[in-house]
JSON list of C-alpha atoms in Angstrom, two decimals:
[
{"chain": "A", "resi": 19, "resn": "UNK", "atom": "CA", "xyz": [121.70, 22.78, 235.26]},
{"chain": "A", "resi": 20, "resn": "UNK", "atom": "CA", "xyz": [122.80, 22.91, 238.88]},
{"chain": "A", "resi": 21, "resn": "UNK", "atom": "CA", "xyz": [124.53, 19.72, 239.98]},
{"chain": "A", "resi": 22, "resn": "UNK", "atom": "CA", "xyz": [124.91, 18.53, 236.39]},
{"chain": "A", "resi": 23, "resn": "UNK", "atom": "CA", "xyz": [128.08, 18.91, 234.42]},
{"chain": "A", "resi": 24, "resn": "UNK", "atom": "CA", "xyz": [128.00, 20.71, 231.11]},
{"chain": "A", "resi": 25, "resn": "UNK", "atom": "CA", "xyz": [128.71, 18.63, 227.96]},
{"chain": "A", "resi": 26, "resn": "UNK", "atom": "CA", "xyz": [131.89, 20.68, 227.43]},
{"chain": "A", "resi": 27, "resn": "UNK", "atom": "CA", "xyz": [133.15, 19.76, 230.93]},
{"chain": "A", "resi": 28, "resn": "UNK", "atom": "CA", "xyz": [132.46, 16.06, 230.31]},
{"chain": "A", "resi": 29, "resn": "UNK", "atom": "CA", "xyz": [134.42, 16.19, 227.04]},
{"chain": "A", "resi": 30, "resn": "UNK", "atom": "CA", "xyz": [137.41, 17.67, 228.86]},
{"chain": "A", "resi": 31, "resn": "UNK", "atom": "CA", "xyz": [137.40, 15.02, 231.62]},
{"chain": "A", "resi": 32, "resn": "UNK", "atom": "CA", "xyz": [140.09, 12.37, 231.51]},
{"chain": "A", "resi": 33, "resn": "UNK", "atom": "CA", "xyz": [138.99, 8.77, 231.00]},
{"chain": "A", "resi": 34, "resn": "UNK", "atom": "CA", "xyz": [139.64, 8.01, 234.70]},
{"chain": "A", "resi": 35, "resn": "UNK", "atom": "CA", "xyz": [137.61, 11.03, 235.83]},
{"chain": "A", "resi": 36, "resn": "UNK", "atom": "CA", "xyz": [134.76, 10.03, 233.53]},
{"chain": "A", "resi": 37, "resn": "UNK", "atom": "CA", "xyz": [134.70, 6.47, 234.90]},
{"chain": "A", "resi": 38, "resn": "UNK", "atom": "CA", "xyz": [134.81, 7.71, 238.52]},
{"chain": "A", "resi": 39, "resn": "UNK", "atom": "CA", "xyz": [131.97, 10.12, 237.79]},
{"chain": "A", "resi": 40, "resn": "UNK", "atom": "CA", "xyz": [129.84, 7.35, 236.22]},
{"chain": "A", "resi": 41, "resn": "UNK", "atom": "CA", "xyz": [130.47, 4.99, 239.16]},
{"chain": "A", "resi": 42, "resn": "UNK", "atom": "CA", "xyz": [129.51, 7.73, 241.63]},
{"chain": "A", "resi": 43, "resn": "UNK", "atom": "CA", "xyz": [126.31, 8.51, 239.68]},
{"chain": "A", "resi": 44, "resn": "UNK", "atom": "CA", "xyz": [125.41, 4.81, 239.70]},
{"chain": "A", "resi": 45, "resn": "UNK", "atom": "CA", "xyz": [125.98, 4.65, 243.45]},
{"chain": "A", "resi": 46, "resn": "UNK", "atom": "CA", "xyz": [123.87, 7.77, 244.06]},
{"chain": "A", "resi": 47, "resn": "UNK", "atom": "CA", "xyz": [120.88, 5.78, 242.79]},
{"chain": "A", "resi": 48, "resn": "UNK", "atom": "CA", "xyz": [121.69, 2.94, 245.19]},
{"chain": "A", "resi": 49, "resn": "UNK", "atom": "CA", "xyz": [122.35, 4.55, 248.60]},
{"chain": "A", "resi": 50, "resn": "UNK", "atom": "CA", "xyz": [122.87, 1.20, 250.37]},
{"chain": "A", "resi": 51, "resn": "UNK", "atom": "CA", "xyz": [125.92, 0.48, 248.18]},
{"chain": "A", "resi": 52, "resn": "UNK", "atom": "CA", "xyz": [129.32, 2.10, 248.56]},
{"chain": "A", "resi": 53, "resn": "UNK", "atom": "CA", "xyz": [132.64, 2.07, 246.74]},
{"chain": "A", "resi": 54, "resn": "UNK", "atom": "CA", "xyz": [135.59, 0.24, 248.27]},
{"chain": "A", "resi": 55, "resn": "UNK", "atom": "CA", "xyz": [138.03, 0.51, 245.38]},
{"chain": "A", "resi": 56, "resn": "UNK", "atom": "CA", "xyz": [138.19, 1.82, 241.84]},
{"chain": "A", "resi": 57, "resn": "UNK", "atom": "CA", "xyz": [141.28, 1.21, 239.75]},
{"chain": "A", "resi": 58, "resn": "UNK", "atom": "CA", "xyz": [142.05, 1.64, 236.09]},
{"chain": "A", "resi": 59, "resn": "UNK", "atom": "CA", "xyz": [145.16, 0.04, 234.65]},
{"chain": "A", "resi": 60, "resn": "UNK", "atom": "CA", "xyz": [147.32, 1.52, 231.91]},
{"chain": "A", "resi": 61, "resn": "UNK", "atom": "CA", "xyz": [145.53, -0.81, 229.47]},
{"chain": "A", "resi": 62, "resn": "UNK", "atom": "CA", "xyz": [142.14, 0.61, 230.61]},
{"chain": "A", "resi": 63, "resn": "UNK", "atom": "CA", "xyz": [141.07, -2.42, 232.64]},
{"chain": "A", "resi": 64, "resn": "UNK", "atom": "CA", "xyz": [138.49, -0.91, 234.99]},
{"chain": "A", "resi": 65, "resn": "UNK", "atom": "CA", "xyz": [138.06, -2.71, 238.31]},
{"chain": "A", "resi": 66, "resn": "UNK", "atom": "CA", "xyz": [135.27, -1.63, 240.67]},
{"chain": "A", "resi": 67, "resn": "UNK", "atom": "CA", "xyz": [134.89, -3.20, 244.13]},
{"chain": "A", "resi": 68, "resn": "UNK", "atom": "CA", "xyz": [131.63, -2.54, 245.99]},
{"chain": "A", "resi": 69, "resn": "UNK", "atom": "CA", "xyz": [130.19, -3.25, 249.38]},
{"chain": "A", "resi": 70, "resn": "UNK", "atom": "CA", "xyz": [126.76, -2.58, 250.79]},
{"chain": "A", "resi": 71, "resn": "UNK", "atom": "CA", "xyz": [125.05, -1.99, 254.10]},
{"chain": "A", "resi": 72, "resn": "UNK", "atom": "CA", "xyz": [123.04, -5.16, 253.39]},
{"chain": "A", "resi": 73, "resn": "UNK", "atom": "CA", "xyz": [125.68, -6.87, 251.27]},
{"chain": "A", "resi": 74, "resn": "UNK", "atom": "CA", "xyz": [126.01, -6.85, 247.49]},
{"chain": "A", "resi": 75, "resn": "UNK", "atom": "CA", "xyz": [124.15, -9.13, 245.11]},
{"chain": "A", "resi": 76, "resn": "UNK", "atom": "CA", "xyz": [124.70, -9.97, 241.45]},
{"chain": "A", "resi": 77, "resn": "UNK", "atom": "CA", "xyz": [122.07, -7.48, 240.29]},
{"chain": "A", "resi": 78, "resn": "UNK", "atom": "CA", "xyz": [123.87, -4.66, 242.14]},
{"chain": "A", "resi": 79, "resn": "UNK", "atom": "CA", "xyz": [127.06, -5.47, 240.23]},
{"chain": "A", "resi": 80, "resn": "UNK", "atom": "CA", "xyz": [125.17, -5.64, 236.93]},
{"chain": "A", "resi": 81, "resn": "UNK", "atom": "CA", "xyz": [123.48, -2.28, 237.58]},
{"chain": "A", "resi": 82, "resn": "UNK", "atom": "CA", "xyz": [126.75, -0.49, 238.36]},
{"chain": "A", "resi": 83, "resn": "UNK", "atom": "CA", "xyz": [128.44, -2.17, 235.40]},
{"chain": "A", "resi": 84, "resn": "UNK", "atom": "CA", "xyz": [125.68, -0.92, 233.09]},
{"chain": "A", "resi": 85, "resn": "UNK", "atom": "CA", "xyz": [125.83, 2.58, 234.58]},
{"chain": "A", "resi": 86, "resn": "UNK", "atom": "CA", "xyz": [129.49, 2.73, 233.55]},
{"chain": "A", "resi": 87, "resn": "UNK", "atom": "CA", "xyz": [129.54, 0.70, 230.34]},
{"chain": "A", "resi": 88, "resn": "UNK", "atom": "CA", "xyz": [126.47, 2.25, 228.71]},
{"chain": "A", "resi": 89, "resn": "UNK", "atom": "CA", "xyz": [127.91, 5.75, 229.14]},
{"chain": "A", "resi": 90, "resn": "UNK", "atom": "CA", "xyz": [131.36, 5.11, 227.69]},
{"chain": "A", "resi": 91, "resn": "UNK", "atom": "CA", "xyz": [132.14, 4.91, 223.99]},
{"chain": "A", "resi": 92, "resn": "UNK", "atom": "CA", "xyz": [134.37, 1.98, 223.01]},
{"chain": "A", "resi": 93, "resn": "UNK", "atom": "CA", "xyz": [135.07, 3.73, 219.71]},
{"chain": "A", "resi": 94, "resn": "UNK", "atom": "CA", "xyz": [136.57, 6.61, 221.66]},
{"chain": "A", "resi": 95, "resn": "UNK", "atom": "CA", "xyz": [138.38, 4.51, 224.29]},
{"chain": "A", "resi": 96, "resn": "UNK", "atom": "CA", "xyz": [138.74, 0.71, 224.41]},
{"chain": "A", "resi": 97, "resn": "UNK", "atom": "CA", "xyz": [138.32, -0.75, 227.92]},
{"chain": "A", "resi": 98, "resn": "UNK", "atom": "CA", "xyz": [137.40, -3.83, 229.93]},
{"chain": "A", "resi": 99, "resn": "UNK", "atom": "CA", "xyz": [135.20, -3.62, 233.01]},
{"chain": "A", "resi": 100, "resn": "UNK", "atom": "CA", "xyz": [134.92, -5.78, 236.11]},
{"chain": "A", "resi": 101, "resn": "UNK", "atom": "CA", "xyz": [132.48, -4.98, 238.92]},
{"chain": "A", "resi": 102, "resn": "UNK", "atom": "CA", "xyz": [132.66, -7.18, 242.02]},
{"chain": "A", "resi": 103, "resn": "UNK", "atom": "CA", "xyz": [131.70, -7.22, 245.67]},
{"chain": "A", "resi": 104, "resn": "UNK", "atom": "CA", "xyz": [134.27, -7.08, 248.42]},
{"chain": "A", "resi": 105, "resn": "UNK", "atom": "CA", "xyz": [134.70, -10.71, 249.40]},
{"chain": "A", "resi": 106, "resn": "UNK", "atom": "CA", "xyz": [133.81, -11.99, 252.84]},
{"chain": "A", "resi": 107, "resn": "UNK", "atom": "CA", "xyz": [137.52, -12.36, 253.61]},
{"chain": "A", "resi": 108, "resn": "UNK", "atom": "CA", "xyz": [138.54, -8.98, 252.18]},
{"chain": "A", "resi": 109, "resn": "UNK", "atom": "CA", "xyz": [140.12, -6.55, 254.64]},
{"chain": "A", "resi": 110, "resn": "UNK", "atom": "CA", "xyz": [137.88, -3.81, 256.00]},
{"chain": "A", "resi": 111, "resn": "UNK", "atom": "CA", "xyz": [138.95, -0.47, 254.55]},
{"chain": "A", "resi": 112, "resn": "UNK", "atom": "CA", "xyz": [136.39, 2.21, 255.33]},
{"chain": "A", "resi": 113, "resn": "UNK", "atom": "CA", "xyz": [134.28, 3.33, 258.29]},
{"chain": "A", "resi": 114, "resn": "UNK", "atom": "CA", "xyz": [131.03, 2.15, 256.70]},
{"chain": "A", "resi": 115, "resn": "UNK", "atom": "CA", "xyz": [132.37, -1.43, 256.51]},
{"chain": "A", "resi": 116, "resn": "UNK", "atom": "CA", "xyz": [133.25, -1.41, 260.20]},
{"chain": "A", "resi": 117, "resn": "UNK", "atom": "CA", "xyz": [129.82, 0.03, 261.05]},
{"chain": "A", "resi": 118, "resn": "UNK", "atom": "CA", "xyz": [127.98, -2.72, 259.16]},
{"chain": "A", "resi": 119, "resn": "UNK", "atom": "CA", "xyz": [130.02, -5.40, 260.96]},
{"chain": "A", "resi": 120, "resn": "UNK", "atom": "CA", "xyz": [129.28, -4.29, 264.54]},
{"chain": "A", "resi": 121, "resn": "UNK", "atom": "CA", "xyz": [128.49, -7.41, 266.56]},
{"chain": "A", "resi": 122, "resn": "UNK", "atom": "CA", "xyz": [130.72, -9.66, 264.48]},
{"chain": "A", "resi": 123, "resn": "UNK", "atom": "CA", "xyz": [134.14, -10.94, 265.51]},
{"chain": "A", "resi": 124, "resn": "UNK", "atom": "CA", "xyz": [137.01, -9.30, 263.66]},
{"chain": "A", "resi": 125, "resn": "UNK", "atom": "CA", "xyz": [140.77, -9.80, 263.68]},
{"chain": "A", "resi": 126, "resn": "UNK", "atom": "CA", "xyz": [142.68, -6.52, 263.90]},
{"chain": "A", "resi": 127, "resn": "UNK", "atom": "CA", "xyz": [146.41, -6.16, 263.34]},
{"chain": "A", "resi": 128, "resn": "UNK", "atom": "CA", "xyz": [148.09, -3.01, 264.60]},
{"chain": "A", "resi": 129, "resn": "UNK", "atom": "CA", "xyz": [151.78, -2.12, 264.68]},
{"chain": "A", "resi": 130, "resn": "UNK", "atom": "CA", "xyz": [152.12, -3.66, 268.14]},
{"chain": "A", "resi": 131, "resn": "UNK", "atom": "CA", "xyz": [149.46, -6.37, 268.55]},
{"chain": "A", "resi": 132, "resn": "UNK", "atom": "CA", "xyz": [146.83, -8.61, 267.02]},
{"chain": "A", "resi": 133, "resn": "UNK", "atom": "CA", "xyz": [143.38, -8.82, 268.61]},
{"chain": "A", "resi": 134, "resn": "UNK", "atom": "CA", "xyz": [140.51, -11.11, 267.65]},
{"chain": "A", "resi": 135, "resn": "UNK", "atom": "CA", "xyz": [137.32, -9.98, 269.36]},
{"chain": "A", "resi": 136, "resn": "UNK", "atom": "CA", "xyz": [133.75, -8.78, 268.79]},
{"chain": "A", "resi": 137, "resn": "UNK", "atom": "CA", "xyz": [133.45, -5.32, 267.26]},
{"chain": "A", "resi": 138, "resn": "UNK", "atom": "CA", "xyz": [131.11, -3.40, 269.57]},
{"chain": "A", "resi": 139, "resn": "UNK", "atom": "CA", "xyz": [131.41, 0.15, 268.25]},
{"chain": "A", "resi": 140, "resn": "UNK", "atom": "CA", "xyz": [132.66, 2.05, 265.21]},
{"chain": "A", "resi": 141, "resn": "UNK", "atom": "CA", "xyz": [132.67, 5.82, 264.91]},
{"chain": "A", "resi": 142, "resn": "UNK", "atom": "CA", "xyz": [134.44, 8.30, 262.64]},
{"chain": "A", "resi": 143, "resn": "UNK", "atom": "CA", "xyz": [137.71, 8.08, 264.63]},
{"chain": "A", "resi": 144, "resn": "UNK", "atom": "CA", "xyz": [138.12, 4.60, 266.09]},
{"chain": "A", "resi": 145, "resn": "UNK", "atom": "CA", "xyz": [136.68, 1.14, 266.62]},
{"chain": "A", "resi": 146, "resn": "UNK", "atom": "CA", "xyz": [135.99, -0.60, 269.93]},
{"chain": "A", "resi": 147, "resn": "UNK", "atom": "CA", "xyz": [136.62, -4.29, 270.55]},
{"chain": "A", "resi": 148, "resn": "UNK", "atom": "CA", "xyz": [135.40, -5.99, 273.74]},
{"chain": "A", "resi": 149, "resn": "UNK", "atom": "CA", "xyz": [136.12, -9.50, 274.98]},
{"chain": "A", "resi": 150, "resn": "UNK", "atom": "CA", "xyz": [136.62, -11.61, 278.09]},
{"chain": "A", "resi": 151, "resn": "UNK", "atom": "CA", "xyz": [140.07, -12.93, 278.97]},
{"chain": "A", "resi": 152, "resn": "UNK", "atom": "CA", "xyz": [141.49, -15.23, 281.65]},
{"chain": "A", "resi": 153, "resn": "UNK", "atom": "CA", "xyz": [144.26, -13.51, 283.60]},
{"chain": "A", "resi": 154, "resn": "UNK", "atom": "CA", "xyz": [146.18, -14.23, 286.81]},
{"chain": "A", "resi": 155, "resn": "UNK", "atom": "CA", "xyz": [144.30, -13.04, 289.90]},
{"chain": "A", "resi": 156, "resn": "UNK", "atom": "CA", "xyz": [145.44, -9.74, 291.45]},
{"chain": "A", "resi": 157, "resn": "UNK", "atom": "CA", "xyz": [145.56, -11.45, 294.86]},
{"chain": "A", "resi": 158, "resn": "UNK", "atom": "CA", "xyz": [146.17, -15.13, 295.41]},
{"chain": "A", "resi": 159, "resn": "UNK", "atom": "CA", "xyz": [146.69, -17.99, 293.01]},
{"chain": "A", "resi": 160, "resn": "UNK", "atom": "CA", "xyz": [144.72, -18.97, 289.95]},
{"chain": "A", "resi": 161, "resn": "UNK", "atom": "CA", "xyz": [143.04, -17.03, 287.18]},
{"chain": "A", "resi": 162, "resn": "UNK", "atom": "CA", "xyz": [139.96, -14.90, 286.89]},
{"chain": "A", "resi": 163, "resn": "UNK", "atom": "CA", "xyz": [137.86, -13.77, 283.93]},
{"chain": "A", "resi": 164, "resn": "UNK", "atom": "CA", "xyz": [138.20, -10.08, 283.19]},
{"chain": "A", "resi": 165, "resn": "UNK", "atom": "CA", "xyz": [136.39, -7.85, 280.71]},
{"chain": "A", "resi": 166, "resn": "UNK", "atom": "CA", "xyz": [138.78, -6.26, 278.19]},
{"chain": "A", "resi": 167, "resn": "UNK", "atom": "CA", "xyz": [138.13, -3.26, 275.96]},
{"chain": "A", "resi": 168, "resn": "UNK", "atom": "CA", "xyz": [140.31, -1.76, 273.24]},
{"chain": "A", "resi": 169, "resn": "UNK", "atom": "CA", "xyz": [139.72, 1.52, 271.42]},
{"chain": "A", "resi": 170, "resn": "UNK", "atom": "CA", "xyz": [141.76, 1.40, 268.23]},
{"chain": "A", "resi": 171, "resn": "UNK", "atom": "CA", "xyz": [142.10, 4.52, 266.04]},
{"chain": "A", "resi": 172, "resn": "UNK", "atom": "CA", "xyz": [141.78, 3.78, 262.30]},
{"chain": "A", "resi": 173, "resn": "UNK", "atom": "CA", "xyz": [145.28, 5.11, 261.64]},
{"chain": "A", "resi": 174, "resn": "UNK", "atom": "CA", "xyz": [146.71, 2.40, 263.94]},
{"chain": "A", "resi": 175, "resn": "UNK", "atom": "CA", "xyz": [145.00, -0.44, 262.04]},
{"chain": "A", "resi": 176, "resn": "UNK", "atom": "CA", "xyz": [147.29, -2.22, 259.60]},
{"chain": "A", "resi": 177, "resn": "UNK", "atom": "CA", "xyz": [144.62, -4.77, 258.65]},
{"chain": "A", "resi": 178, "resn": "UNK", "atom": "CA", "xyz": [141.19, -5.82, 259.87]},
{"chain": "A", "resi": 179, "resn": "UNK", "atom": "CA", "xyz": [139.15, -8.76, 258.61]},
{"chain": "A", "resi": 180, "resn": "UNK", "atom": "CA", "xyz": [135.87, -10.34, 259.67]},
{"chain": "A", "resi": 181, "resn": "UNK", "atom": "CA", "xyz": [136.41, -13.76, 261.23]},
{"chain": "A", "resi": 182, "resn": "UNK", "atom": "CA", "xyz": [134.18, -16.33, 259.58]},
{"chain": "A", "resi": 183, "resn": "UNK", "atom": "CA", "xyz": [133.36, -19.30, 261.77]},
{"chain": "A", "resi": 184, "resn": "UNK", "atom": "CA", "xyz": [131.74, -22.49, 260.51]}
]
């Protein structure tokens, strides 16, 4: 019974704990998916937002929805359930989202600046943006193209979104 919870423990879980546990079990079976947000309102409206290393399709949402819905008893607790993917314009929230978007242009707002540039690296502590900029020459008149690089710790990021160009 290692790794499984006893029936008595499951009975003593709150509704929110039970839902979180069911979502996590559903995601364990789909390692390419990950949770962005789980919220449960006072009226038991469950909202699950997913993302995936290769994106999220409709079947992924259906599978996670079933993993939750089929293991909850509406007689015991009435609820509504919505499972969705993080939209293309949704802000990046977790390391795994940054990692999957390496190579894409993102717009990052910090407390002091806003940078729109290609994301070239993402590790556990910070992201790296690199771009070329035209700046006044060090000597003489005119401008020159210089390579810029910014390491931005996650705690300094107020918002980051992928820039979608058509």
